[in-house]
């Protein structure tokens, strides 16, 4: 089952599609500005979504427990709230429009454009990773991570809230 939005409703509450067990794809055609809190939470078989260029904000838990493997962030996205992709255990990679002024992607990982802060490390990525001096981390950056080991920079002076929430990462 799929949903296609041909316009933008004047009011859309969070958790609108929560738990839609048959929803596999979503397409937005229109001037959407925000994907609300929990909008597609627990749509367990949701695998495909086309986010329009007009979306500026992806709210907390917008895609909680979906089965999306790749997220393509368009030029207009300015904010990805903490936990927007919590429990997306199939999420393997991000892509970002090259003209986006806020975010970029390095090896499928979502970073700030200046590549100083890891915003989201996709939960399905495995293995070990080491970060160099000067790198910082957004809140919940490694939520549900399947990495086996993360080596943090030695100059890191504070740890963001929920950095390794619900992950089995060995941190050094």
PDB file of C-alpha atoms in Angstrom:
ATOM      1  CA  UNK A   1       0.000   0.000   0.000  1.00  0.00           C
ATOM      2  CA  UNK A   2       1.171   3.518  -0.700  1.00  0.00           C
ATOM      3  CA  UNK A   3       0.135   7.063   0.060  1.00  0.00           C
ATOM      4  CA  UNK A   4       0.546   9.969  -2.364  1.00  0.00           C
ATOM      5  CA  UNK A   5      -0.058  13.496  -1.106  1.00  0.00           C
ATOM      6  CA  UNK A   6      -1.038  15.818  -3.942  1.00  0.00           C
ATOM      7  CA  UNK A   7      -1.212  18.909  -1.753  1.00  0.00           C
ATOM      8  CA  UNK A   8      -0.504  20.050   1.749  1.00  0.00           C
ATOM      9  CA  UNK A   9      -3.227  19.901   4.397  1.00  0.00           C
ATOM     10  CA  UNK A  10      -3.622  23.019   6.496  1.00  0.00           C
ATOM     11  CA  UNK A  11      -3.136  20.957   9.656  1.00  0.00           C
ATOM     12  CA  UNK A  12      -1.349  17.642  10.156  1.00  0.00           C
ATOM     13  CA  UNK A  13      -0.780  16.224  13.611  1.00  0.00           C
ATOM     14  CA  UNK A  14       2.060  13.982  14.707  1.00  0.00           C
ATOM     15  CA  UNK A  15       1.678  10.216  14.691  1.00  0.00           C
ATOM     16  CA  UNK A  16      -0.796  10.475  11.788  1.00  0.00           C
ATOM     17  CA  UNK A  17       0.192   7.138  10.252  1.00  0.00           C
ATOM     18  CA  UNK A  18       1.515   5.468  13.392  1.00  0.00           C
ATOM     19  CA  UNK A  19       1.351   1.695  13.144  1.00  0.00           C
ATOM     20  CA  UNK A  20       0.028   1.510   9.572  1.00  0.00           C
ATOM     21  CA  UNK A  21       0.955  -2.113   9.028  1.00  0.00           C
ATOM     22  CA  UNK A  22       0.504  -2.137   5.256  1.00  0.00           C
ATOM     23  CA  UNK A  23       2.149   1.162   4.330  1.00  0.00           C
ATOM     24  CA  UNK A  24       5.191   0.513   2.103  1.00  0.00           C
ATOM     25  CA  UNK A  25       5.760   3.830   0.320  1.00  0.00           C
ATOM     26  CA  UNK A  26       4.959   7.528   0.627  1.00  0.00           C
ATOM     27  CA  UNK A  27       5.239  10.307  -1.946  1.00  0.00           C
ATOM     28  CA  UNK A  28       4.667  13.990  -1.287  1.00  0.00           C
ATOM     29  CA  UNK A  29       3.661  16.350  -4.077  1.00  0.00           C
ATOM     30  CA  UNK A  30       3.205  19.812  -2.665  1.00  0.00           C
ATOM     31  CA  UNK A  31       4.770  22.372  -0.393  1.00  0.00           C
ATOM     32  CA  UNK A  32       5.330  20.348   2.780  1.00  0.00           C
ATOM     33  CA  UNK A  33       7.466  22.157   5.360  1.00  0.00           C
ATOM     34  CA  UNK A  34       7.710  19.622   8.185  1.00  0.00           C
ATOM     35  CA  UNK A  35       7.419  15.895   8.787  1.00  0.00           C
ATOM     36  CA  UNK A  36       5.719  15.849  12.185  1.00  0.00           C
ATOM     37  CA  UNK A  37       6.653  13.919  15.349  1.00  0.00           C
ATOM     38  CA  UNK A  38       6.112  10.208  14.876  1.00  0.00           C
ATOM     39  CA  UNK A  39       4.424  10.791  11.523  1.00  0.00           C
ATOM     40  CA  UNK A  40       5.325   7.289  10.261  1.00  0.00           C
ATOM     41  CA  UNK A  41       6.196   5.685  13.617  1.00  0.00           C
ATOM     42  CA  UNK A  42       5.966   1.908  13.650  1.00  0.00           C
ATOM     43  CA  UNK A  43       5.060   1.612   9.975  1.00  0.00           C
ATOM     44  CA  UNK A  44       7.110  -1.555  10.083  1.00  0.00           C
ATOM     45  CA  UNK A  45       7.180  -2.286   6.356  1.00  0.00           C
ATOM     46  CA  UNK A  46       7.654   1.292   5.138  1.00  0.00           C
ATOM     47  CA  UNK A  47      10.663   1.023   2.830  1.00  0.00           C
ATOM     48  CA  UNK A  48      10.355   3.921   0.401  1.00  0.00           C
ATOM     49  CA  UNK A  49       9.721   7.621   0.900  1.00  0.00           C
ATOM     50  CA  UNK A  50      10.234  10.612  -1.332  1.00  0.00           C
ATOM     51  CA  UNK A  51      10.813  13.731   0.759  1.00  0.00           C
ATOM     52  CA  UNK A  52      10.009  16.937  -1.149  1.00  0.00           C
ATOM     53  CA  UNK A  53      12.507  19.790  -1.493  1.00  0.00           C
ATOM     54  CA  UNK A  54      10.209  22.020   0.576  1.00  0.00           C
ATOM     55  CA  UNK A  55      10.616  20.008   3.793  1.00  0.00           C
ATOM     56  CA  UNK A  56      12.772  21.957   6.251  1.00  0.00           C
ATOM     57  CA  UNK A  57      12.259  19.888   9.424  1.00  0.00           C
ATOM     58  CA  UNK A  58      12.205  16.155  10.109  1.00  0.00           C
ATOM     59  CA  UNK A  59      10.800  15.878  13.615  1.00  0.00           C
ATOM     60  CA  UNK A  60      11.599  13.531  16.464  1.00  0.00           C
ATOM     61  CA  UNK A  61      10.593   9.914  15.821  1.00  0.00           C
ATOM     62  CA  UNK A  62       9.173  10.802  12.393  1.00  0.00           C
ATOM     63  CA  UNK A  63      10.394   7.429  11.098  1.00  0.00           C
ATOM     64  CA  UNK A  64      10.548   5.477  14.367  1.00  0.00           C
ATOM     65  CA  UNK A  65      10.702   1.704  13.723  1.00  0.00           C
ATOM     66  CA  UNK A  66      10.348   1.858   9.955  1.00  0.00           C
ATOM     67  CA  UNK A  67      12.191  -0.448   7.585  1.00  0.00           C
ATOM     68  CA  UNK A  68      13.746   2.290   5.438  1.00  0.00           C
ATOM     69  CA  UNK A  69      17.250   1.443   4.231  1.00  0.00           C
ATOM     70  CA  UNK A  70      18.171   4.728   2.533  1.00  0.00           C
ATOM     71  CA  UNK A  71      17.098   8.283   3.302  1.00  0.00           C
ATOM     72  CA  UNK A  72      17.531  10.955   0.642  1.00  0.00           C
ATOM     73  CA  UNK A  73      17.561  14.422   2.197  1.00  0.00           C
ATOM     74  CA  UNK A  74      16.603  17.166  -0.263  1.00  0.00           C
ATOM     75  CA  UNK A  75      18.039  20.657  -0.527  1.00  0.00           C
ATOM     76  CA  UNK A  76      15.506  22.229   1.864  1.00  0.00           C
ATOM     77  CA  UNK A  77      16.101  20.114   4.987  1.00  0.00           C
ATOM     78  CA  UNK A  78      17.577  22.344   7.697  1.00  0.00           C
ATOM     79  CA  UNK A  79      16.763  20.381  10.869  1.00  0.00           C
ATOM     80  CA  UNK A  80      16.841  16.672  11.633  1.00  0.00           C
ATOM     81  CA  UNK A  81      15.676  16.391  15.226  1.00  0.00           C
ATOM     82  CA  UNK A  82      17.261  13.905  17.635  1.00  0.00           C
ATOM     83  CA  UNK A  83      15.743  10.434  17.378  1.00  0.00           C
ATOM     84  CA  UNK A  84      14.061  11.183  14.026  1.00  0.00           C
ATOM     85  CA  UNK A  85      15.297   7.775  12.828  1.00  0.00           C
ATOM     86  CA  UNK A  86      15.292   5.916  16.148  1.00  0.00           C
ATOM     87  CA  UNK A  87      14.861   2.131  15.881  1.00  0.00           C
ATOM     88  CA  UNK A  88      15.339   2.217  12.096  1.00  0.00           C
ATOM     89  CA  UNK A  89      17.455  -0.894  12.295  1.00  0.00           C
ATOM     90  CA  UNK A  90      17.591  -1.359   8.505  1.00  0.00           C
ATOM     91  CA  UNK A  91      18.832   2.187   7.851  1.00  0.00           C
ATOM     92  CA  UNK A  92      22.120   1.769   6.012  1.00  0.00           C
ATOM     93  CA  UNK A  93      22.816   5.084   4.329  1.00  0.00           C
ATOM     94  CA  UNK A  94      21.912   8.722   3.887  1.00  0.00           C
ATOM     95  CA  UNK A  95      22.230  10.763   0.734  1.00  0.00           C
ATOM     96  CA  UNK A  96      21.988  14.553   0.688  1.00  0.00           C
ATOM     97  CA  UNK A  97      21.365  16.943  -2.181  1.00  0.00           C
ATOM     98  CA  UNK A  98      24.695  18.642  -2.951  1.00  0.00           C
ATOM     99  CA  UNK A  99      23.031  22.069  -2.680  1.00  0.00           C
ATOM    100  CA  UNK A 100      21.910  21.446   0.918  1.00  0.00           C
ATOM    101  CA  UNK A 101      23.606  24.111   3.050  1.00  0.00           C
ATOM    102  CA  UNK A 102      23.299  22.323   6.405  1.00  0.00           C
ATOM    103  CA  UNK A 103      24.113  18.631   5.879  1.00  0.00           C
ATOM    104  CA  UNK A 104      26.471  16.408   3.952  1.00  0.00           C
ATOM    105  CA  UNK A 105      27.171  12.692   3.834  1.00  0.00           C
ATOM    106  CA  UNK A 106      30.445  10.855   4.278  1.00  0.00           C
ATOM    107  CA  UNK A 107      30.329   7.092   3.660  1.00  0.00           C
ATOM    108  CA  UNK A 108      26.558   7.062   4.157  1.00  0.00           C
ATOM    109  CA  UNK A 109      26.781   8.863   7.532  1.00  0.00           C
ATOM    110  CA  UNK A 110      24.921  12.158   8.050  1.00  0.00           C
ATOM    111  CA  UNK A 111      27.242  15.033   9.068  1.00  0.00           C
ATOM    112  CA  UNK A 112      26.952  18.794   9.402  1.00  0.00           C
ATOM    113  CA  UNK A 113      28.049  20.509   6.189  1.00  0.00           C
ATOM    114  CA  UNK A 114      31.413  21.507   7.701  1.00  0.00           C
ATOM    115  CA  UNK A 115      32.042  17.830   8.607  1.00  0.00           C
ATOM    116  CA  UNK A 116      32.690  18.601  12.272  1.00  0.00           C
ATOM    117  CA  UNK A 117      29.632  16.901  13.800  1.00  0.00           C
ATOM    118  CA  UNK A 118      28.187  13.438  13.230  1.00  0.00           C
ATOM    119  CA  UNK A 119      24.414  13.925  13.141  1.00  0.00           C
ATOM    120  CA  UNK A 120      23.248  10.325  12.557  1.00  0.00           C
ATOM    121  CA  UNK A 121      25.280   7.161  12.126  1.00  0.00           C
ATOM    122  CA  UNK A 122      22.904   4.717  10.377  1.00  0.00           C
ATOM    123  CA  UNK A 123      21.903   1.900  12.723  1.00  0.00           C
ATOM    124  CA  UNK A 124      22.462  -0.917  10.201  1.00  0.00           C
ATOM    125  CA  UNK A 125      26.128  -0.067   9.627  1.00  0.00           C
ATOM    126  CA  UNK A 126      28.421  -2.588  11.283  1.00  0.00           C
ATOM    127  CA  UNK A 127      32.098  -2.856  12.116  1.00  0.00           C
ATOM    128  CA  UNK A 128      34.425  -0.485  13.907  1.00  0.00           C
ATOM    129  CA  UNK A 129      34.959   3.251  13.482  1.00  0.00           C
ATOM    130  CA  UNK A 130      37.539   5.706  14.814  1.00  0.00           C
ATOM    131  CA  UNK A 131      36.971   9.461  14.836  1.00  0.00           C
ATOM    132  CA  UNK A 132      39.764  11.998  14.604  1.00  0.00           C
ATOM    133  CA  UNK A 133      40.403  14.964  16.863  1.00  0.00           C
ATOM    134  CA  UNK A 134      37.865  17.789  16.635  1.00  0.00           C
ATOM    135  CA  UNK A 135      34.862  15.630  15.704  1.00  0.00           C
ATOM    136  CA  UNK A 136      31.715  16.174  17.765  1.00  0.00           C
ATOM    137  CA  UNK A 137      28.443  14.270  17.973  1.00  0.00           C
ATOM    138  CA  UNK A 138      24.788  15.292  17.946  1.00  0.00           C
ATOM    139  CA  UNK A 139      22.327  13.931  20.509  1.00  0.00           C
ATOM    140  CA  UNK A 140      21.401  10.293  19.824  1.00  0.00           C
ATOM    141  CA  UNK A 141      23.866  10.102  16.914  1.00  0.00           C
ATOM    142  CA  UNK A 142      24.438   6.356  17.461  1.00  0.00           C
ATOM    143  CA  UNK A 143      20.920   5.392  18.558  1.00  0.00           C
ATOM    144  CA  UNK A 144      20.365   1.631  18.026  1.00  0.00           C
ATOM    145  CA  UNK A 145      23.835   1.292  16.503  1.00  0.00           C
ATOM    146  CA  UNK A 146      25.074  -2.132  15.409  1.00  0.00           C
ATOM    147  CA  UNK A 147      28.700  -1.009  15.363  1.00  0.00           C
ATOM    148  CA  UNK A 148      30.954  -3.276  17.377  1.00  0.00           C
ATOM    149  CA  UNK A 149      33.384  -0.561  18.432  1.00  0.00           C
ATOM    150  CA  UNK A 150      33.594   3.253  18.379  1.00  0.00           C
ATOM    151  CA  UNK A 151      36.798   5.078  19.257  1.00  0.00           C
ATOM    152  CA  UNK A 152      36.038   8.653  20.243  1.00  0.00           C
ATOM    153  CA  UNK A 153      38.455  11.568  19.795  1.00  0.00           C
ATOM    154  CA  UNK A 154      40.745  12.118  22.766  1.00  0.00           C
ATOM    155  CA  UNK A 155      39.897  15.842  22.774  1.00  0.00           C
ATOM    156  CA  UNK A 156      36.173  15.184  23.309  1.00  0.00           C
ATOM    157  CA  UNK A 157      35.175  17.091  26.453  1.00  0.00           C
ATOM    158  CA  UNK A 158      31.453  16.324  26.655  1.00  0.00           C
ATOM    159  CA  UNK A 159      29.126  13.545  25.560  1.00  0.00           C
ATOM    160  CA  UNK A 160      25.825  14.437  23.902  1.00  0.00           C
ATOM    161  CA  UNK A 161      22.585  13.226  25.464  1.00  0.00           C
ATOM    162  CA  UNK A 162      21.666   9.682  24.485  1.00  0.00           C
ATOM    163  CA  UNK A 163      24.712   9.337  22.237  1.00  0.00           C
ATOM    164  CA  UNK A 164      24.701   5.516  22.414  1.00  0.00           C
ATOM    165  CA  UNK A 165      21.056   5.014  23.419  1.00  0.00           C
ATOM    166  CA  UNK A 166      19.888   1.424  22.838  1.00  0.00           C
ATOM    167  CA  UNK A 167      23.141   0.422  21.143  1.00  0.00           C
ATOM    168  CA  UNK A 168      25.556  -2.399  21.889  1.00  0.00           C
ATOM    169  CA  UNK A 169      28.633  -0.396  20.961  1.00  0.00           C
ATOM    170  CA  UNK A 170      31.932  -0.937  22.766  1.00  0.00           C
ATOM    171  CA  UNK A 171      33.214   2.610  23.284  1.00  0.00           C
ATOM    172  CA  UNK A 172      36.856   3.557  23.803  1.00  0.00           C
TER     173      UNK A 172
END
